[in-house]
GROMACS .gro file of C-alpha atoms in nm:
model
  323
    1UNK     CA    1   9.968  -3.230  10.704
    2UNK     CA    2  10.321  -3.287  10.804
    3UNK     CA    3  10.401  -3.310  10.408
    4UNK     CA    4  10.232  -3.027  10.297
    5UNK     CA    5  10.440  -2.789  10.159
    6UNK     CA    6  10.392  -2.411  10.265
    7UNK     CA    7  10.506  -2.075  10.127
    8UNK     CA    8  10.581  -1.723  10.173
    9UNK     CA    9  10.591  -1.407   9.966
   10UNK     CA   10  10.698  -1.067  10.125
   11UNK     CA   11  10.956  -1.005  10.395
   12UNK     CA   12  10.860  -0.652  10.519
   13UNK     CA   13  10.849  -0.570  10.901
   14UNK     CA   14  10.552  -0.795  10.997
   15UNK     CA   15  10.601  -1.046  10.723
   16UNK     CA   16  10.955  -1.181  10.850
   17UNK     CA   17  10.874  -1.224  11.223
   18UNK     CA   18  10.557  -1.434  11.091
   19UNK     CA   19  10.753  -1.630  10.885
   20UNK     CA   20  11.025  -1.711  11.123
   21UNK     CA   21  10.770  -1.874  11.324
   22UNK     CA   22  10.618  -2.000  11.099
   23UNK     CA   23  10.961  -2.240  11.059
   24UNK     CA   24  11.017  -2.285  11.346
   25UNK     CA   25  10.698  -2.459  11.371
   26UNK     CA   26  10.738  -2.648  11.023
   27UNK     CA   27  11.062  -2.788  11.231
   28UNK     CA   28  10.857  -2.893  11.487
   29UNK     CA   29  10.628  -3.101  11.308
   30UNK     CA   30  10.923  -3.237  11.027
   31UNK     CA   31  10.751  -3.085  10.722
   32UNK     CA   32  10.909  -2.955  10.398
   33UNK     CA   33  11.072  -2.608  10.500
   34UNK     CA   34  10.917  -2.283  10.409
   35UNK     CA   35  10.958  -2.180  10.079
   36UNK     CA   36  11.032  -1.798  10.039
   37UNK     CA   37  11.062  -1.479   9.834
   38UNK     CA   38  11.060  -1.135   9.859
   39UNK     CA   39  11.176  -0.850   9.629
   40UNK     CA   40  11.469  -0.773   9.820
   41UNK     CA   41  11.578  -1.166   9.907
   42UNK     CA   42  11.886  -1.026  10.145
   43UNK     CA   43  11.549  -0.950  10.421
   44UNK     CA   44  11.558  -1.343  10.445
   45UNK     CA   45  11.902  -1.369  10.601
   46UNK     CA   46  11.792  -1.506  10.932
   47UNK     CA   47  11.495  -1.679  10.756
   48UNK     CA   48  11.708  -1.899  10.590
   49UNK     CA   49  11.944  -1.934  10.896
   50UNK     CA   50  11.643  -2.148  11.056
   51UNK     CA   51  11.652  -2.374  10.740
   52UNK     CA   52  11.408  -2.141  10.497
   53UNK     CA   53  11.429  -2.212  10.160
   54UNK     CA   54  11.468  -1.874   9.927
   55UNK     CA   55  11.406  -1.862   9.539
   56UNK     CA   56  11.401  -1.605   9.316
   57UNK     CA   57  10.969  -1.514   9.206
   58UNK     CA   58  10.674  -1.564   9.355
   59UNK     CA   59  10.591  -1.810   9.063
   60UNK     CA   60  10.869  -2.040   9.172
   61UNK     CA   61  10.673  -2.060   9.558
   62UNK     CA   62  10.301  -2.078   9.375
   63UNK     CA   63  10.447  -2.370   9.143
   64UNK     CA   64  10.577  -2.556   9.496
   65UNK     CA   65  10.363  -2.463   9.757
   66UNK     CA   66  10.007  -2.648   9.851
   67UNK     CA   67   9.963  -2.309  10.087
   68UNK     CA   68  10.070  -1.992   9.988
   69UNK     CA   69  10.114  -1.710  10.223
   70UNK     CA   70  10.148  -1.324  10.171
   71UNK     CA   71  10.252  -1.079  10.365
   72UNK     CA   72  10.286  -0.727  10.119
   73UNK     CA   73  10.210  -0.354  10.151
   74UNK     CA   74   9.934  -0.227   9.934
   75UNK     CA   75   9.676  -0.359   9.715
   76UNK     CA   76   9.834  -0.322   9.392
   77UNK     CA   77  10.123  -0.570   9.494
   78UNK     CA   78   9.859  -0.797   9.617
   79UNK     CA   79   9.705  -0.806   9.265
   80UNK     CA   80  10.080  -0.793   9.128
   81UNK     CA   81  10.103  -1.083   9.313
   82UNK     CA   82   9.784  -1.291   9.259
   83UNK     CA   83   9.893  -1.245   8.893
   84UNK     CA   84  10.173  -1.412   8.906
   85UNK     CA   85  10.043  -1.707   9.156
   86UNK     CA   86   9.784  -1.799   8.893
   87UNK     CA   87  10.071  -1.737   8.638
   88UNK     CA   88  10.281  -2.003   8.774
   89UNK     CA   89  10.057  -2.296   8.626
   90UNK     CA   90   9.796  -2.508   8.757
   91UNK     CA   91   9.688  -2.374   9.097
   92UNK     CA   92   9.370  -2.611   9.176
   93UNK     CA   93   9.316  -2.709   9.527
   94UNK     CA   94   9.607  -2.435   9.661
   95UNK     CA   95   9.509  -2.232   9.964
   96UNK     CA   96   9.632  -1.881   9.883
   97UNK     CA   97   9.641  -1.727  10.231
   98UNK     CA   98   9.668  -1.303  10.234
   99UNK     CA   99   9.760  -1.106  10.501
  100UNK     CA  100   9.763  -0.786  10.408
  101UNK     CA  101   9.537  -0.472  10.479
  102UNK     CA  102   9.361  -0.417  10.196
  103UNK     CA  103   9.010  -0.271  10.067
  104UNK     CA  104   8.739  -0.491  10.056
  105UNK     CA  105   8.686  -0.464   9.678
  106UNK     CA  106   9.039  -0.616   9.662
  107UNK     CA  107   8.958  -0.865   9.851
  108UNK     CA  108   8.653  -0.965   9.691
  109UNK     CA  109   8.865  -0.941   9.345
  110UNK     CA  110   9.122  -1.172   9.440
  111UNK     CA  111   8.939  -1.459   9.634
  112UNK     CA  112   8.705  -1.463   9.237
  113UNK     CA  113   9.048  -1.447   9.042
  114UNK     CA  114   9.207  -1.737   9.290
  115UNK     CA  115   8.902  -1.911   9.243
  116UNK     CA  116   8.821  -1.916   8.930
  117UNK     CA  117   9.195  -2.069   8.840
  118UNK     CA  118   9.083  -2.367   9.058
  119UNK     CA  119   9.236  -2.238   9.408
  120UNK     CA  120   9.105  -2.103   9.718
  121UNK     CA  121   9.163  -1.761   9.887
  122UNK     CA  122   9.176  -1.694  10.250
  123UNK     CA  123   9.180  -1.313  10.399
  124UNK     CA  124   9.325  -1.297  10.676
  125UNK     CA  125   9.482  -0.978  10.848
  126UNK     CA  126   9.641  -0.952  11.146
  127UNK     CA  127   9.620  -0.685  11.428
  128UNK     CA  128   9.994  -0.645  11.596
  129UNK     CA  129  10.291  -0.440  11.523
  130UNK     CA  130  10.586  -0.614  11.482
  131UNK     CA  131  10.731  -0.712  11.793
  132UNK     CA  132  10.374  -0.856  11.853
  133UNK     CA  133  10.469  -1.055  11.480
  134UNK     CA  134  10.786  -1.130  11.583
  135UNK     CA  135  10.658  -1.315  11.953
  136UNK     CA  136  10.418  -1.513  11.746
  137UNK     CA  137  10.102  -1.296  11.939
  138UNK     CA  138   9.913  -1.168  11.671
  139UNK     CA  139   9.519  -1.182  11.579
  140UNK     CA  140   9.448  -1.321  11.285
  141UNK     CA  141   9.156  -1.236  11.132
  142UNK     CA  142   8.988  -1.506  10.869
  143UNK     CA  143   8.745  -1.516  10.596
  144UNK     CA  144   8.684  -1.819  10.329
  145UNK     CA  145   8.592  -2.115  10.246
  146UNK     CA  146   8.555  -2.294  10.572
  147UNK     CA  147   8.784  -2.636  10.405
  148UNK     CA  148   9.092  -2.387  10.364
  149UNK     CA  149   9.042  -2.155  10.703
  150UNK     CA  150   9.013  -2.517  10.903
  151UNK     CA  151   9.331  -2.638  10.675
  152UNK     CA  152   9.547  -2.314  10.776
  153UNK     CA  153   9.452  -2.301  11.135
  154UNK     CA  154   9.740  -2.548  11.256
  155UNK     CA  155   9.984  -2.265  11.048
  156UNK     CA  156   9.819  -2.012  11.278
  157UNK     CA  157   9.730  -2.047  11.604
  158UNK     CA  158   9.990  -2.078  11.863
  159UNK     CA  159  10.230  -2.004  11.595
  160UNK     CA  160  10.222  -1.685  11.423
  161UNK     CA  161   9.872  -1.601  11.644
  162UNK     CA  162   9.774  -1.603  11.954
  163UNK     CA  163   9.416  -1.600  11.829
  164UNK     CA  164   9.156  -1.646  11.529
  165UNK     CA  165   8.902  -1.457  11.491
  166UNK     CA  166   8.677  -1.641  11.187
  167UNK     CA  167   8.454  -1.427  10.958
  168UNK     CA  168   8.305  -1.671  10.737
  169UNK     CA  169   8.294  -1.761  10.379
  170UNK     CA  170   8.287  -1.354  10.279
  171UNK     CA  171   8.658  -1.257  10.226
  172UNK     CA  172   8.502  -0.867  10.254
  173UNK     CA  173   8.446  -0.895  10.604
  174UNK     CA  174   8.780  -0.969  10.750
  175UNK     CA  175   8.913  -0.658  10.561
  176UNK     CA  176   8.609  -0.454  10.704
  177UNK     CA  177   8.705  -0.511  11.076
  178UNK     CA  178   9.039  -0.472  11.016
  179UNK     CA  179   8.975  -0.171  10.880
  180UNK     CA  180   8.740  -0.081  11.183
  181UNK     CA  181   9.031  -0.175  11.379
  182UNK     CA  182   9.276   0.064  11.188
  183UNK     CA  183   8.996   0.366  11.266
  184UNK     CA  184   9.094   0.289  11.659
  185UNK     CA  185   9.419   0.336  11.553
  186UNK     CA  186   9.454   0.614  11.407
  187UNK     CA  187   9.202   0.792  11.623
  188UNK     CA  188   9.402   0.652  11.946
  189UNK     CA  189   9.742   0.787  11.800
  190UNK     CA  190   9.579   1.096  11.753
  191UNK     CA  191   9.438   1.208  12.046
  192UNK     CA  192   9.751   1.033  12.259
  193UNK     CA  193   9.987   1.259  12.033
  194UNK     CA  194   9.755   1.529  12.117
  195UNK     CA  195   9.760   1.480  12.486
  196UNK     CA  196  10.088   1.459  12.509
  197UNK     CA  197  10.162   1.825  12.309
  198UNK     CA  198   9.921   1.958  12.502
  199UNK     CA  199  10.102   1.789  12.834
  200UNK     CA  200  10.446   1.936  12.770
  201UNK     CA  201  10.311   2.285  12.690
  202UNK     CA  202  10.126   2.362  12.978
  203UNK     CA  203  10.399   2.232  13.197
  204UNK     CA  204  10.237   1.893  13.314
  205UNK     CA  205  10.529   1.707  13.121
  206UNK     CA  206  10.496   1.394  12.941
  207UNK     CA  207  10.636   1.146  13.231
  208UNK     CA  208  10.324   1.154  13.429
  209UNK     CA  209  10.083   1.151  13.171
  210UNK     CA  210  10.192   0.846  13.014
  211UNK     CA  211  10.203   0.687  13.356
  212UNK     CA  212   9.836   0.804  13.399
  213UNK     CA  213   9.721   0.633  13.073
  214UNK     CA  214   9.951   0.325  13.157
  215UNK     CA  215   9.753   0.317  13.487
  216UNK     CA  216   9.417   0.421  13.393
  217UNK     CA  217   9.375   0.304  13.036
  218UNK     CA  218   9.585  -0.052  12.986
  219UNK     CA  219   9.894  -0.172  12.831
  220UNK     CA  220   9.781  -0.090  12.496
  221UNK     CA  221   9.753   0.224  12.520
  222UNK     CA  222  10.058   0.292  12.734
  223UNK     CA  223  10.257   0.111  12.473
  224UNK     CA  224  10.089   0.407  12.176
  225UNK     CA  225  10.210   0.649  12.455
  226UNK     CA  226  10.588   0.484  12.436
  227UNK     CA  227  10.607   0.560  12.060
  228UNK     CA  228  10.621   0.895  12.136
  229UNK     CA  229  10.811   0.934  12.442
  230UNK     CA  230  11.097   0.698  12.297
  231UNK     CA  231  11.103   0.861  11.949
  232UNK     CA  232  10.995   0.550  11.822
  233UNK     CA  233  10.763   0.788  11.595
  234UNK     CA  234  11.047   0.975  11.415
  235UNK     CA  235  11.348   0.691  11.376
  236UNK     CA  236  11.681   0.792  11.328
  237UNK     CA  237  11.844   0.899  11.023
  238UNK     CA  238  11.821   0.564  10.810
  239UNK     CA  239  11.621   0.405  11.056
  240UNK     CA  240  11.306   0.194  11.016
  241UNK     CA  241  10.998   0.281  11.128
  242UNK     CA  242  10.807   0.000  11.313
  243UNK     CA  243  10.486   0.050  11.079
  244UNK     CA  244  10.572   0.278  10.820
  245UNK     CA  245  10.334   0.622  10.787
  246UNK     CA  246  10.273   0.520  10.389
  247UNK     CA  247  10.106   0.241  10.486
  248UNK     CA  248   9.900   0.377  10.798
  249UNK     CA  249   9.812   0.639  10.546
  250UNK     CA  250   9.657   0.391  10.308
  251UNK     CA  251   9.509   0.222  10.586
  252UNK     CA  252   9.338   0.544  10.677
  253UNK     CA  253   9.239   0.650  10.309
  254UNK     CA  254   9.097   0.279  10.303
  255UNK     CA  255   8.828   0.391  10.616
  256UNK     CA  256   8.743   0.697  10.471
  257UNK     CA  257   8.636   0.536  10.130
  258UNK     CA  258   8.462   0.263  10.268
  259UNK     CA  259   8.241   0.512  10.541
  260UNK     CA  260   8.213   0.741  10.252
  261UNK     CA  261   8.045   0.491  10.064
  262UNK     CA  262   7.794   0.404  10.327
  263UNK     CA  263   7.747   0.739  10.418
  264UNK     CA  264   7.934   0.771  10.745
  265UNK     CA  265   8.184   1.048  10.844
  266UNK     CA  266   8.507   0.978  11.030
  267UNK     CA  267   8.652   1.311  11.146
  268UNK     CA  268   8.911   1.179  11.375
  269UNK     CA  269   9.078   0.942  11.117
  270UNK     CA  270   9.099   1.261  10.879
  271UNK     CA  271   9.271   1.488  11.088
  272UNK     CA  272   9.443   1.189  11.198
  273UNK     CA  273   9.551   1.141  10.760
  274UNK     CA  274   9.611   1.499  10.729
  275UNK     CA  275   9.863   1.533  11.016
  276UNK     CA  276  10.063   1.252  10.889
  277UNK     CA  277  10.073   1.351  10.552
  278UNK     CA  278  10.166   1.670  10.711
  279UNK     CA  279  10.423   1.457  10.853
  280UNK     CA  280  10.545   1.330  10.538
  281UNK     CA  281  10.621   1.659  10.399
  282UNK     CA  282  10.797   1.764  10.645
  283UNK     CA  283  11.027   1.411  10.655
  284UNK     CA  284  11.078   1.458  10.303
  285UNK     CA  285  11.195   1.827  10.318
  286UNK     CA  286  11.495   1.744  10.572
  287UNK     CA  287  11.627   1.436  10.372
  288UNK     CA  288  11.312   1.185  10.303
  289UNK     CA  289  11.355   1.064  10.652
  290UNK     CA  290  11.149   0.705  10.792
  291UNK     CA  291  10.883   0.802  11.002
  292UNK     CA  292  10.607   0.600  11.171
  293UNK     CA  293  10.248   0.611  11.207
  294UNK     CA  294  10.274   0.768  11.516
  295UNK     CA  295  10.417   1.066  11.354
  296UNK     CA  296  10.150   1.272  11.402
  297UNK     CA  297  10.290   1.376  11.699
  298UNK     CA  298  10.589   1.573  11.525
  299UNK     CA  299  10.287   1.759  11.319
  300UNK     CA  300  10.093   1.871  11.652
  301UNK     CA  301  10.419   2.012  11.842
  302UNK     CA  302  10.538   2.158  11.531
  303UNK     CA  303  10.176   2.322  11.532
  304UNK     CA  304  10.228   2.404  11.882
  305UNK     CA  305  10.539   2.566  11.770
  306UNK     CA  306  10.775   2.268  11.943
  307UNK     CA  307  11.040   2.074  11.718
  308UNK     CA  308  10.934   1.807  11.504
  309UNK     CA  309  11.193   1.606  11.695
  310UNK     CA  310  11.202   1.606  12.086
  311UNK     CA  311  11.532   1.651  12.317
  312UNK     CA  312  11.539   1.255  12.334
  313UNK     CA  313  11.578   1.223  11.912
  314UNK     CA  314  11.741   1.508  11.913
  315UNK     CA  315  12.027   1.392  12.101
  316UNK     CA  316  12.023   1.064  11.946
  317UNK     CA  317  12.064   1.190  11.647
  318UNK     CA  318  12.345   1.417  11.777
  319UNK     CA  319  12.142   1.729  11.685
  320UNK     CA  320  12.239   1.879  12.037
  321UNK     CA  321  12.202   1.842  12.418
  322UNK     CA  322  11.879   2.057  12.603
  323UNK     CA  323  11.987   2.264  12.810
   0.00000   0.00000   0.00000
C-alpha cells in the first residue's frame, strides 16, 4: 500500500480540506504524494504547500493514479469527469473513488462505464460541512465492490472520516441515504430558519432560542441555529458560502425526483427548495451575491417583512448601525 499512488480531482470547499488530509496521511505512511487537479489549480495553494503534486487535466491524475478520488459539484461534471478518466488510457484494476452527491441513476451509470473500461467504482458521499472536511470528521458513506471499499478504507478512516458507513456492492444505495440525509437537512434548516423569524417577531429574540435548541436538541442542531445568528447564511459581499445554495438546491431537486418516483411526497424539502430559490433571486437582484443553504432564512424574514440581511450582516457589511 505504501506505493500506491493516489489522486484527486476537484478542489471546491469540501474537496480541499479532504485532500489536505489526505497528505498529510500519505506523509505519514512515505507513499507517492497526492496527485491533483482542479479547474481552477490556484485552490491548491496550500495543497501543494504540504508536498501535493498539481498537473494540469484530470487525464494526467487517471493516467498516474492506482486510486482516483473526486470531489465535484453536480452530476454532469461527474460524467464530464468519468469521461475523461476512461479517456486517459488503460484504466483496469483503478479504484475510481466519488464523493459527490449525486442521483442514483448517476451513480449506477458511472460505476457500468468505470467498469466496463476494466476499473472499479466506489460511491462514497460524505455527510459534514466543511470545517467537519477540513478536521478530517466526516462520514463516509460506501458502496462497491467489496476488493476496492476494503482497498480505500486505510485512505478513509481516521483520515478524511471519522467513520464508514458500508452499503454494499450497489453504488445506488450510498447516494439514496445520502440523499435521505440531505431531506433532514433541508427540512432542519427550514423549520430552524422558521423558528427563529418567528422568535424575533414576537419579541422572544433569537439569543434564547438558539440556547434552547443548543440545550434541548444537541450540537447539531445548535450549530444549523449558528448559521443564522452569525450570518453565516448570507456571506459578505464576495464571500463564500460554506455549502453553496446551488448545490443544496440540487441536492433537494435530487429528493424530490427520487420520492416522486416511488410515489412519496416531501412537503418540507419543497418549501424548503422554493424559499431558497426565492433566495437566489433575491441574491442575484442586489449584485449575484454568495449565499448558503441556510438562506432560507433571508426568504422567511423578508416574508415576515424583516431585511433579508440582519443588524449583524448588516453592519458587517457596513450597510449601517441599528439603532
Amino acid at each position: 500500500m505504501a506505493q500506491t499512488q493516489v489522486g484527486w480531482i476537484g478542489l471546491g470547499s469540501m474537496g480541499i480540506g479532504m485532500s489536505k488530509n489526505l497528505q498529510k496521511y500519505l506523509i505519514t505512511i512515505s507513499a507517492p504524494p497526492l496527485i491533483y487537479t482542479n479547474r481552477t489549480l490556484s485552490r491548491g495553494e496550500s495543497l501543494k504547500e504540504l508536498g501535493g503534486i498539481p498537473v494540469e487535466s484530470v487525464e494526467e491524475v487517471a493516467k498516474k493514479s492506482e486510486i482516483i478520488f473526486s470531489c465535484v459539484s453536480n452530476d454532469a461534471i461527474l460524467q464530464e469527469t468519468t469521461e475523461k478518466i476512461i479517456a486517459s488510457g488503460r484504466i483496469e484494476g483503478k479504484i475510481y473513488v466519488d464523493c459527490s452527491t449525486v442521483h442514483p441513476d448517476t451513480s449506477i451509470k458511472i460505476a457500468k462505464q468505470i467498469s466496463e473500461a476494466g476499473g472499479q467504482f466506489v460511491a462514497s458521499p460524505v455527510f459534514g460541512a466543511s470545517p467537519v472536511a477540513d478536521n478530517g470528521k466526516l462520514l463516509f458513506v460506501t458502496a462497491g465492490p467489496s476488493s476496492a471499499t476494503s482497498r480505500i478504507e486505510p485512505y478513509i478512516k481516521d483520515v478524511m472520516g471519522r467513520a464508514i458507513m458500508p452499503m454494499g456492492e450497489d453504488v445506488s444505495r450510498s447516494s439514496l441515504l445520502k440523499i435521505a440525509g440531505n431531506i433532514l437537512v433541508v427540512s432542519f434548516m427550514e423549520v430552524i430558519s422558521e423558528a427563529h423569524v418567528f422568535a424575533e417577531k414576537t419579541g422572544l429574540g433569537s439569543e434564547i432560542l438558539e440556547t434552547m435548541i443548543g440545550d434541548n436538541f444537541g450540537p447539531v442542531l445548535g450549530s444549523y441555529s449558528k448559521r443564522l445568528t452569525t450570518g453565516a447564511y448570507a456571506p459578505e459581499s464576495n464571500g463564500k458560502a460554506g455549502f453553496d445554495a446551488p448545490l443544496a438546491m440540487k441536492d433537494a431537486r435530487h429528493a424530490i425526483n427520487c420520492a416522486g418516483a416511488v410515489g412519496v411526497k416531501l412537503p418540507v424539502s419543497e418549501v424548503g427548495l422554493r424559499n431558497l430559490e426565492s433566495a437566489e433571486a433575491y441574491a442575484n437582484e442586489i449584485g449575484g451575491r454568495a449565499i448558503d443553504s441556510s438562506s432560507m432564512y433571508g426568504t422567511l424574514r423578508r416574508v415576515a417583512g424583516l431585511d433579508f440581511y440582519t443588524d449583524l450582516c448588516l453592519m458587517r457589511d457596513g450597510k449601517g448601525l441599528p439603532n
